[in-house]
Amino acid sequence: MELLSQLNESAVFEHAANKGFAFSSELIPPKYKLLMSIAVSAALGVEQCINTYTTVALRKGITEEEIIEALLLARFVKGTTVFSTSTAALEIIFNEGLKKRSAHNRD
């Protein structure tokens, strides 16, 4: 953000305004928003955001265990994307296996 502020200061203000808007609603407690931010940042691989949100979370009393649990949940959810994006490959494997089994049964 520091480099961006040197290149386009208004973009940084826009980002801060968006963050303010995202965190302004009270339907989800701030603690959960921080834990979600940590998890999403981890899933997206944005190390600077993970570090920033973790530091803020610890200062606001969120425990190390809660943060670790959020990270483990992010790891699980991100891992399931491997299966969902591999559906076509799994179908190929399944169909090829059907062909081989069918050919073997005819022999």
mmCIF file of N, CA and C in Angstrom:
data_model
loop_
_atom_site.group_PDB
_atom_site.id
_atom_site.type_symbol
_atom_site.label_atom_id
_atom_site.label_comp_id
_atom_site.label_asym_id
_atom_site.label_seq_id
_atom_site.Cartn_x
_atom_site.Cartn_y
_atom_site.Cartn_z
ATOM 1 N N MET A 1 0.820 -1.191 0.000
ATOM 2 C CA MET A 1 0.000 0.000 0.000
ATOM 3 C C MET A 1 0.867 1.259 0.000
ATOM 4 N N GLU A 2 2.042 1.133 0.613
ATOM 5 C CA GLU A 2 2.918 2.304 0.674
ATOM 6 C C GLU A 2 3.355 2.725 -0.725
ATOM 7 N N LEU A 3 3.720 1.764 -1.536
ATOM 8 C CA LEU A 3 4.125 2.075 -2.904
ATOM 9 C C LEU A 3 2.935 2.605 -3.705
ATOM 10 N N LEU A 4 1.778 1.976 -3.529
ATOM 11 C CA LEU A 4 0.581 2.444 -4.221
ATOM 12 C C LEU A 4 0.258 3.883 -3.835
ATOM 13 N N SER A 5 0.450 4.222 -2.567
ATOM 14 C CA SER A 5 0.144 5.587 -2.125
ATOM 15 C C SER A 5 1.052 6.603 -2.806
ATOM 16 N N GLN A 6 2.258 6.190 -3.137
ATOM 17 C CA GLN A 6 3.167 7.092 -3.847
ATOM 18 C C GLN A 6 2.774 7.249 -5.311
ATOM 19 N N LEU A 7 2.162 6.208 -5.858
ATOM 20 C CA LEU A 7 1.766 6.237 -7.265
ATOM 21 C C LEU A 7 0.357 6.790 -7.474
ATOM 22 N N ASN A 8 -0.545 6.437 -6.531
ATOM 23 C CA ASN A 8 -1.941 6.866 -6.668
ATOM 24 C C ASN A 8 -2.569 6.927 -5.277
ATOM 25 N N GLU A 9 -2.391 8.043 -4.640
ATOM 26 C CA GLU A 9 -2.847 8.210 -3.261
ATOM 27 C C GLU A 9 -4.352 7.988 -3.109
ATOM 28 N N SER A 10 -5.119 8.394 -4.104
ATOM 29 C CA SER A 10 -6.572 8.237 -3.998
ATOM 30 C C SER A 10 -6.988 6.767 -3.975
ATOM 31 N N ALA A 11 -6.210 5.884 -4.586
ATOM 32 C CA ALA A 11 -6.528 4.454 -4.563
ATOM 33 C C ALA A 11 -6.430 3.899 -3.145
ATOM 34 N N VAL A 12 -5.483 4.401 -2.379
ATOM 35 C CA VAL A 12 -5.327 3.959 -0.990
ATOM 36 C C VAL A 12 -6.512 4.437 -0.152
ATOM 37 N N PHE A 13 -6.950 5.677 -0.384
ATOM 38 C CA PHE A 13 -8.117 6.187 0.343
ATOM 39 C C PHE A 13 -9.363 5.382 -0.021
ATOM 40 N N GLU A 14 -9.488 5.022 -1.288
ATOM 41 C CA GLU A 14 -10.626 4.209 -1.733
ATOM 42 C C GLU A 14 -10.605 2.841 -1.054
ATOM 43 N N HIS A 15 -9.424 2.249 -0.962
ATOM 44 C CA HIS A 15 -9.285 0.944 -0.295
ATOM 45 C C HIS A 15 -9.683 1.056 1.182
ATOM 46 N N ALA A 16 -9.216 2.102 1.840
ATOM 47 C CA ALA A 16 -9.557 2.314 3.251
ATOM 48 C C ALA A 16 -11.060 2.522 3.416
ATOM 49 N N ALA A 17 -11.675 3.240 2.498
ATOM 50 C CA ALA A 17 -13.121 3.461 2.565
ATOM 51 C C ALA A 17 -13.874 2.137 2.385
ATOM 52 N N ASN A 18 -13.403 1.310 1.471
ATOM 53 C CA ASN A 18 -14.031 0.002 1.259
ATOM 54 C C ASN A 18 -13.910 -0.875 2.500
ATOM 55 N N LYS A 19 -12.742 -0.838 3.131
ATOM 56 C CA LYS A 19 -12.553 -1.607 4.362
ATOM 57 C C LYS A 19 -13.495 -1.091 5.440
ATOM 58 N N GLY A 20 -13.592 0.218 5.555
ATOM 59 C CA GLY A 20 -14.503 0.805 6.535
ATOM 60 C C GLY A 20 -15.937 0.369 6.299
ATOM 61 N N PHE A 21 -16.335 0.349 5.039
ATOM 62 C CA PHE A 21 -17.688 -0.089 4.700
ATOM 63 C C PHE A 21 -17.880 -1.569 5.051
ATOM 64 N N ALA A 22 -16.917 -2.405 4.690
ATOM 65 C CA ALA A 22 -17.027 -3.847 4.940
ATOM 66 C C ALA A 22 -17.101 -4.162 6.425
ATOM 67 N N PHE A 23 -16.401 -3.390 7.233
ATOM 68 C CA PHE A 23 -16.370 -3.644 8.671
ATOM 69 C C PHE A 23 -17.432 -2.857 9.441
ATOM 70 N N SER A 24 -18.193 -2.000 8.764
ATOM 71 C CA SER A 24 -19.131 -1.126 9.471
ATOM 72 C C SER A 24 -20.432 -1.811 9.892
ATOM 73 N N SER A 25 -20.881 -2.788 9.145
ATOM 74 C CA SER A 25 -22.124 -3.473 9.507
ATOM 75 C C SER A 25 -21.921 -4.235 10.813
ATOM 76 N N GLU A 26 -22.973 -4.324 11.596
ATOM 77 C CA GLU A 26 -22.865 -4.972 12.905
ATOM 78 C C GLU A 26 -23.499 -6.358 12.939
ATOM 79 N N LEU A 27 -23.916 -6.873 11.778
ATOM 80 C CA LEU A 27 -24.562 -8.186 11.755
ATOM 81 C C LEU A 27 -23.588 -9.306 12.121
ATOM 82 N N ILE A 28 -22.351 -9.177 11.687
ATOM 83 C CA ILE A 28 -21.302 -10.135 12.047
ATOM 84 C C ILE A 28 -20.395 -9.437 13.056
ATOM 85 N N PRO A 29 -20.184 -10.049 14.224
ATOM 86 C CA PRO A 29 -19.330 -9.419 15.238
ATOM 87 C C PRO A 29 -17.911 -9.164 14.713
ATOM 88 N N PRO A 30 -17.280 -8.080 15.161
ATOM 89 C CA PRO A 30 -15.925 -7.738 14.706
ATOM 90 C C PRO A 30 -14.924 -8.885 14.856
ATOM 91 N N LYS A 31 -15.045 -9.649 15.929
ATOM 92 C CA LYS A 31 -14.137 -10.779 16.144
ATOM 93 C C LYS A 31 -14.219 -11.764 14.978
ATOM 94 N N TYR A 32 -15.427 -12.074 14.568
ATOM 95 C CA TYR A 32 -15.610 -13.027 13.468
ATOM 96 C C TYR A 32 -15.119 -12.439 12.150
ATOM 97 N N LYS A 33 -15.303 -11.141 11.966
ATOM 98 C CA LYS A 33 -14.817 -10.492 10.745
ATOM 99 C C LYS A 33 -13.299 -10.593 10.652
ATOM 100 N N LEU A 34 -12.623 -10.403 11.791
ATOM 101 C CA LEU A 34 -11.170 -10.519 11.783
ATOM 102 C C LEU A 34 -10.734 -11.954 11.502
ATOM 103 N N LEU A 35 -11.394 -12.916 12.126
ATOM 104 C CA LEU A 35 -11.046 -14.312 11.876
ATOM 105 C C LEU A 35 -11.317 -14.700 10.417
ATOM 106 N N MET A 36 -12.423 -14.192 9.861
ATOM 107 C CA MET A 36 -12.714 -14.445 8.455
ATOM 108 C C MET A 36 -11.660 -13.787 7.563
ATOM 109 N N SER A 37 -11.235 -12.599 7.924
ATOM 110 C CA SER A 37 -10.220 -11.894 7.140
ATOM 111 C C SER A 37 -8.898 -12.644 7.146
ATOM 112 N N ILE A 38 -8.546 -13.193 8.297
ATOM 113 C CA ILE A 38 -7.320 -13.990 8.392
ATOM 114 C C ILE A 38 -7.438 -15.227 7.504
ATOM 115 N N ALA A 39 -8.569 -15.917 7.603
ATOM 116 C CA ALA A 39 -8.767 -17.148 6.828
ATOM 117 C C ALA A 39 -8.764 -16.871 5.325
ATOM 118 N N VAL A 40 -9.474 -15.840 4.902
ATOM 119 C CA VAL A 40 -9.529 -15.521 3.470
ATOM 120 C C VAL A 40 -8.156 -15.089 2.967
ATOM 121 N N SER A 41 -7.465 -14.282 3.749
ATOM 122 C CA SER A 41 -6.120 -13.852 3.352
ATOM 123 C C SER A 41 -5.191 -15.049 3.203
ATOM 124 N N ALA A 42 -5.315 -15.999 4.117
ATOM 125 C CA ALA A 42 -4.489 -17.201 4.033
ATOM 126 C C ALA A 42 -4.839 -18.013 2.789
ATOM 127 N N ALA A 43 -6.130 -18.178 2.532
ATOM 128 C CA ALA A 43 -6.559 -18.953 1.366
ATOM 129 C C ALA A 43 -6.102 -18.298 0.069
ATOM 130 N N LEU A 44 -6.080 -16.977 0.054
ATOM 131 C CA LEU A 44 -5.644 -16.257 -1.147
ATOM 132 C C LEU A 44 -4.128 -16.116 -1.226
ATOM 133 N N GLY A 45 -3.436 -16.418 -0.123
ATOM 134 C CA GLY A 45 -1.984 -16.347 -0.112
ATOM 135 C C GLY A 45 -1.430 -14.935 0.009
ATOM 136 N N VAL A 46 -2.138 -14.066 0.723
ATOM 137 C CA VAL A 46 -1.705 -12.679 0.876
ATOM 138 C C VAL A 46 -1.057 -12.527 2.254
ATOM 139 N N GLU A 47 0.234 -12.795 2.295
ATOM 140 C CA GLU A 47 0.960 -12.852 3.568
ATOM 141 C C GLU A 47 0.900 -11.550 4.356
ATOM 142 N N GLN A 48 1.028 -10.423 3.688
ATOM 143 C CA GLN A 48 0.997 -9.143 4.401
ATOM 144 C C GLN A 48 -0.344 -8.929 5.092
ATOM 145 N N CYS A 49 -1.428 -9.299 4.421
ATOM 146 C CA CYS A 49 -2.754 -9.158 5.044
ATOM 147 C C CYS A 49 -2.915 -10.125 6.217
ATOM 148 N N ILE A 50 -2.425 -11.357 6.062
ATOM 149 C CA ILE A 50 -2.496 -12.325 7.162
ATOM 150 C C ILE A 50 -1.785 -11.744 8.387
ATOM 151 N N ASN A 51 -0.603 -11.213 8.164
ATOM 152 C CA ASN A 51 0.173 -10.660 9.274
ATOM 153 C C ASN A 51 -0.532 -9.473 9.920
ATOM 154 N N THR A 52 -1.067 -8.588 9.101
ATOM 155 C CA THR A 52 -1.758 -7.408 9.624
ATOM 156 C C THR A 52 -2.993 -7.807 10.422
ATOM 157 N N TYR A 53 -3.840 -8.655 9.836
ATOM 158 C CA TYR A 53 -5.065 -9.065 10.530
ATOM 159 C C TYR A 53 -4.753 -9.868 11.790
ATOM 160 N N THR A 54 -3.703 -10.675 11.761
ATOM 161 C CA THR A 54 -3.322 -11.449 12.954
ATOM 162 C C THR A 54 -2.873 -10.519 14.075
ATOM 163 N N THR A 55 -2.074 -9.534 13.731
ATOM 164 C CA THR A 55 -1.614 -8.572 14.738
ATOM 165 C C THR A 55 -2.795 -7.833 15.360
ATOM 166 N N VAL A 56 -3.712 -7.376 14.516
ATOM 167 C CA VAL A 56 -4.903 -6.667 15.016
ATOM 168 C C VAL A 56 -5.743 -7.599 15.885
ATOM 169 N N ALA A 57 -5.929 -8.840 15.418
ATOM 170 C CA ALA A 57 -6.747 -9.805 16.164
ATOM 171 C C ALA A 57 -6.173 -10.059 17.556
ATOM 172 N N LEU A 58 -4.868 -10.251 17.640
ATOM 173 C CA LEU A 58 -4.239 -10.489 18.939
ATOM 174 C C LEU A 58 -4.402 -9.284 19.857
ATOM 175 N N ARG A 59 -4.263 -8.095 19.303
ATOM 176 C CA ARG A 59 -4.435 -6.875 20.108
ATOM 177 C C ARG A 59 -5.867 -6.721 20.604
ATOM 178 N N LYS A 60 -6.817 -7.273 19.865
ATOM 179 C CA LYS A 60 -8.231 -7.167 20.242
ATOM 180 C C LYS A 60 -8.687 -8.340 21.108
ATOM 181 N N GLY A 61 -7.749 -9.179 21.529
ATOM 182 C CA GLY A 61 -8.077 -10.250 22.460
ATOM 183 C C GLY A 61 -8.465 -11.580 21.834
ATOM 184 N N ILE A 62 -8.356 -11.693 20.534
ATOM 185 C CA ILE A 62 -8.620 -12.988 19.901
ATOM 186 C C ILE A 62 -7.446 -13.895 20.234
ATOM 187 N N THR A 63 -7.749 -15.115 20.633
ATOM 188 C CA THR A 63 -6.690 -15.997 21.112
ATOM 189 C C THR A 63 -5.893 -16.622 19.959
ATOM 190 N N GLU A 64 -4.701 -17.052 20.297
ATOM 191 C CA GLU A 64 -3.859 -17.756 19.324
ATOM 192 C C GLU A 64 -4.591 -18.997 18.803
ATOM 193 N N GLU A 65 -5.276 -19.688 19.707
ATOM 194 C CA GLU A 65 -5.989 -20.910 19.323
ATOM 195 C C GLU A 65 -7.103 -20.616 18.312
ATOM 196 N N GLU A 66 -7.801 -19.507 18.515
ATOM 197 C CA GLU A 66 -8.876 -19.131 17.580
ATOM 198 C C GLU A 66 -8.306 -18.804 16.196
ATOM 199 N N ILE A 67 -7.182 -18.118 16.186
ATOM 200 C CA ILE A 67 -6.537 -17.772 14.912
ATOM 201 C C ILE A 67 -6.057 -19.038 14.206
ATOM 202 N N ILE A 68 -5.443 -19.937 14.963
ATOM 203 C CA ILE A 68 -4.970 -21.192 14.371
ATOM 204 C C ILE A 68 -6.141 -21.995 13.825
ATOM 205 N N GLU A 69 -7.252 -22.032 14.548
ATOM 206 C CA GLU A 69 -8.429 -22.749 14.064
ATOM 207 C C GLU A 69 -8.950 -22.132 12.763
ATOM 208 N N ALA A 70 -8.943 -20.804 12.683
ATOM 209 C CA ALA A 70 -9.368 -20.129 11.448
ATOM 210 C C ALA A 70 -8.444 -20.501 10.290
ATOM 211 N N LEU A 71 -7.144 -20.571 10.560
ATOM 212 C CA LEU A 71 -6.185 -20.954 9.524
ATOM 213 C C LEU A 71 -6.377 -22.407 9.092
ATOM 214 N N LEU A 72 -6.654 -23.282 10.052
ATOM 215 C CA LEU A 72 -6.903 -24.685 9.714
ATOM 216 C C LEU A 72 -8.174 -24.833 8.885
ATOM 217 N N LEU A 73 -9.185 -24.061 9.218
ATOM 218 C CA LEU A 73 -10.417 -24.083 8.435
ATOM 219 C C LEU A 73 -10.157 -23.581 7.010
ATOM 220 N N ALA A 74 -9.370 -22.517 6.895
ATOM 221 C CA ALA A 74 -9.022 -21.996 5.569
ATOM 222 C C ALA A 74 -8.267 -23.043 4.759
ATOM 223 N N ARG A 75 -7.360 -23.753 5.407
ATOM 224 C CA ARG A 75 -6.604 -24.814 4.738
ATOM 225 C C ARG A 75 -7.534 -25.895 4.229
ATOM 226 N N PHE A 76 -8.508 -26.286 5.047
ATOM 227 C CA PHE A 76 -9.461 -27.314 4.646
ATOM 228 C C PHE A 76 -10.297 -26.853 3.455
ATOM 229 N N VAL A 77 -10.856 -25.651 3.564
ATOM 230 C CA VAL A 77 -11.726 -25.138 2.499
ATOM 231 C C VAL A 77 -10.932 -24.961 1.205
ATOM 232 N N LYS A 78 -9.748 -24.411 1.304
ATOM 233 C CA LYS A 78 -8.899 -24.231 0.116
ATOM 234 C C LYS A 78 -8.556 -25.591 -0.487
ATOM 235 N N GLY A 79 -8.306 -26.570 0.373
ATOM 236 C CA GLY A 79 -7.976 -27.912 -0.111
ATOM 237 C C GLY A 79 -9.120 -28.559 -0.867
ATOM 238 N N THR A 80 -10.352 -28.277 -0.464
ATOM 239 C CA THR A 80 -11.485 -28.887 -1.159
ATOM 240 C C THR A 80 -11.623 -28.350 -2.576
ATOM 241 N N THR A 81 -11.034 -27.193 -2.852
ATOM 242 C CA THR A 81 -11.095 -26.666 -4.214
ATOM 243 C C THR A 81 -10.326 -27.555 -5.181
ATOM 244 N N VAL A 82 -9.347 -28.284 -4.669
ATOM 245 C CA VAL A 82 -8.606 -29.212 -5.531
ATOM 246 C C VAL A 82 -9.558 -30.247 -6.104
ATOM 247 N N PHE A 83 -10.437 -30.776 -5.278
ATOM 248 C CA PHE A 83 -11.390 -31.771 -5.764
ATOM 249 C C PHE A 83 -12.418 -31.158 -6.702
ATOM 250 N N SER A 84 -12.942 -29.998 -6.345
ATOM 251 C CA SER A 84 -13.985 -29.406 -7.180
ATOM 252 C C SER A 84 -13.444 -28.969 -8.535
ATOM 253 N N THR A 85 -12.203 -28.516 -8.589
ATOM 254 C CA THR A 85 -11.633 -28.121 -9.876
ATOM 255 C C THR A 85 -11.083 -29.307 -10.653
ATOM 256 N N SER A 86 -11.032 -30.452 -10.020
ATOM 257 C CA SER A 86 -10.520 -31.657 -10.677
ATOM 258 C C SER A 86 -11.624 -32.597 -11.134
ATOM 259 N N THR A 87 -12.868 -32.167 -11.066
ATOM 260 C CA THR A 87 -13.995 -33.028 -11.410
ATOM 261 C C THR A 87 -13.857 -33.587 -12.820
ATOM 262 N N ALA A 88 -13.476 -32.758 -13.778
ATOM 263 C CA ALA A 88 -13.333 -33.231 -15.159
ATOM 264 C C ALA A 88 -12.271 -34.323 -15.261
ATOM 265 N N ALA A 89 -11.164 -34.144 -14.559
ATOM 266 C CA ALA A 89 -10.106 -35.158 -14.580
ATOM 267 C C ALA A 89 -10.584 -36.450 -13.929
ATOM 268 N N LEU A 90 -11.327 -36.342 -12.848
ATOM 269 C CA LEU A 90 -11.865 -37.532 -12.188
ATOM 270 C C LEU A 90 -12.859 -38.255 -13.090
ATOM 271 N N GLU A 91 -13.649 -37.492 -13.851
ATOM 272 C CA GLU A 91 -14.591 -38.108 -14.791
ATOM 273 C C GLU A 91 -13.848 -38.858 -15.890
ATOM 274 N N ILE A 92 -12.747 -38.287 -16.378
ATOM 275 C CA ILE A 92 -11.933 -38.971 -17.393
ATOM 276 C C ILE A 92 -11.410 -40.287 -16.839
ATOM 277 N N ILE A 93 -10.870 -40.236 -15.629
ATOM 278 C CA ILE A 93 -10.344 -41.451 -14.999
ATOM 279 C C ILE A 93 -11.449 -42.480 -14.835
ATOM 280 N N PHE A 94 -12.600 -42.040 -14.355
ATOM 281 C CA PHE A 94 -13.725 -42.949 -14.143
ATOM 282 C C PHE A 94 -14.163 -43.567 -15.466
ATOM 283 N N ASN A 95 -14.346 -42.746 -16.492
ATOM 284 C CA ASN A 95 -14.806 -43.243 -17.791
ATOM 285 C C ASN A 95 -13.787 -44.171 -18.444
ATOM 286 N N GLU A 96 -12.511 -43.845 -18.330
ATOM 287 C CA GLU A 96 -11.467 -44.729 -18.871
ATOM 288 C C GLU A 96 -11.476 -46.066 -18.143
ATOM 289 N N GLY A 97 -11.703 -46.003 -16.835
ATOM 290 C CA GLY A 97 -11.788 -47.237 -16.048
ATOM 291 C C GLY A 97 -12.979 -48.073 -16.480
ATOM 292 N N LEU A 98 -14.103 -47.421 -16.758
ATOM 293 C CA LEU A 98 -15.287 -48.143 -17.251
ATOM 294 C C LEU A 98 -14.988 -48.826 -18.573
ATOM 295 N N LYS A 99 -14.306 -48.123 -19.464
ATOM 296 C CA LYS A 99 -13.964 -48.704 -20.764
ATOM 297 C C LYS A 99 -13.071 -49.921 -20.592
ATOM 298 N N LYS A 100 -12.078 -49.810 -19.722
ATOM 299 C CA LYS A 100 -11.154 -50.929 -19.502
ATOM 300 C C LYS A 100 -11.886 -52.111 -18.884
ATOM 301 N N ARG A 101 -12.753 -51.837 -17.899
ATOM 302 C CA ARG A 101 -13.492 -52.928 -17.260
ATOM 303 C C ARG A 101 -14.445 -53.579 -18.251
ATOM 304 N N SER A 102 -15.060 -52.770 -19.087
ATOM 305 C CA SER A 102 -15.993 -53.292 -20.095
ATOM 306 C C SER A 102 -15.249 -54.149 -21.104
ATOM 307 N N ALA A 103 -14.095 -53.685 -21.560
ATOM 308 C CA ALA A 103 -13.286 -54.448 -22.510
ATOM 309 C C ALA A 103 -12.776 -55.737 -21.875
ATOM 310 N N HIS A 104 -12.409 -55.667 -20.610
ATOM 311 C CA HIS A 104 -11.899 -56.854 -19.906
ATOM 312 C C HIS A 104 -13.000 -57.890 -19.750
ATOM 313 N N ASN A 105 -14.229 -57.429 -19.469
ATOM 314 C CA ASN A 105 -15.350 -58.349 -19.307
ATOM 315 C C ASN A 105 -15.733 -59.034 -20.611
ATOM 316 N N ARG A 106 -15.467 -58.382 -21.756
ATOM 317 C CA ARG A 106 -15.776 -58.978 -23.044
ATOM 318 C C ARG A 106 -14.765 -60.041 -23.431
ATOM 319 N N ASP A 107 -13.569 -59.926 -22.873
ATOM 320 C CA ASP A 107 -12.504 -60.899 -23.232
ATOM 321 C C ASP A 107 -12.707 -62.211 -22.577
#
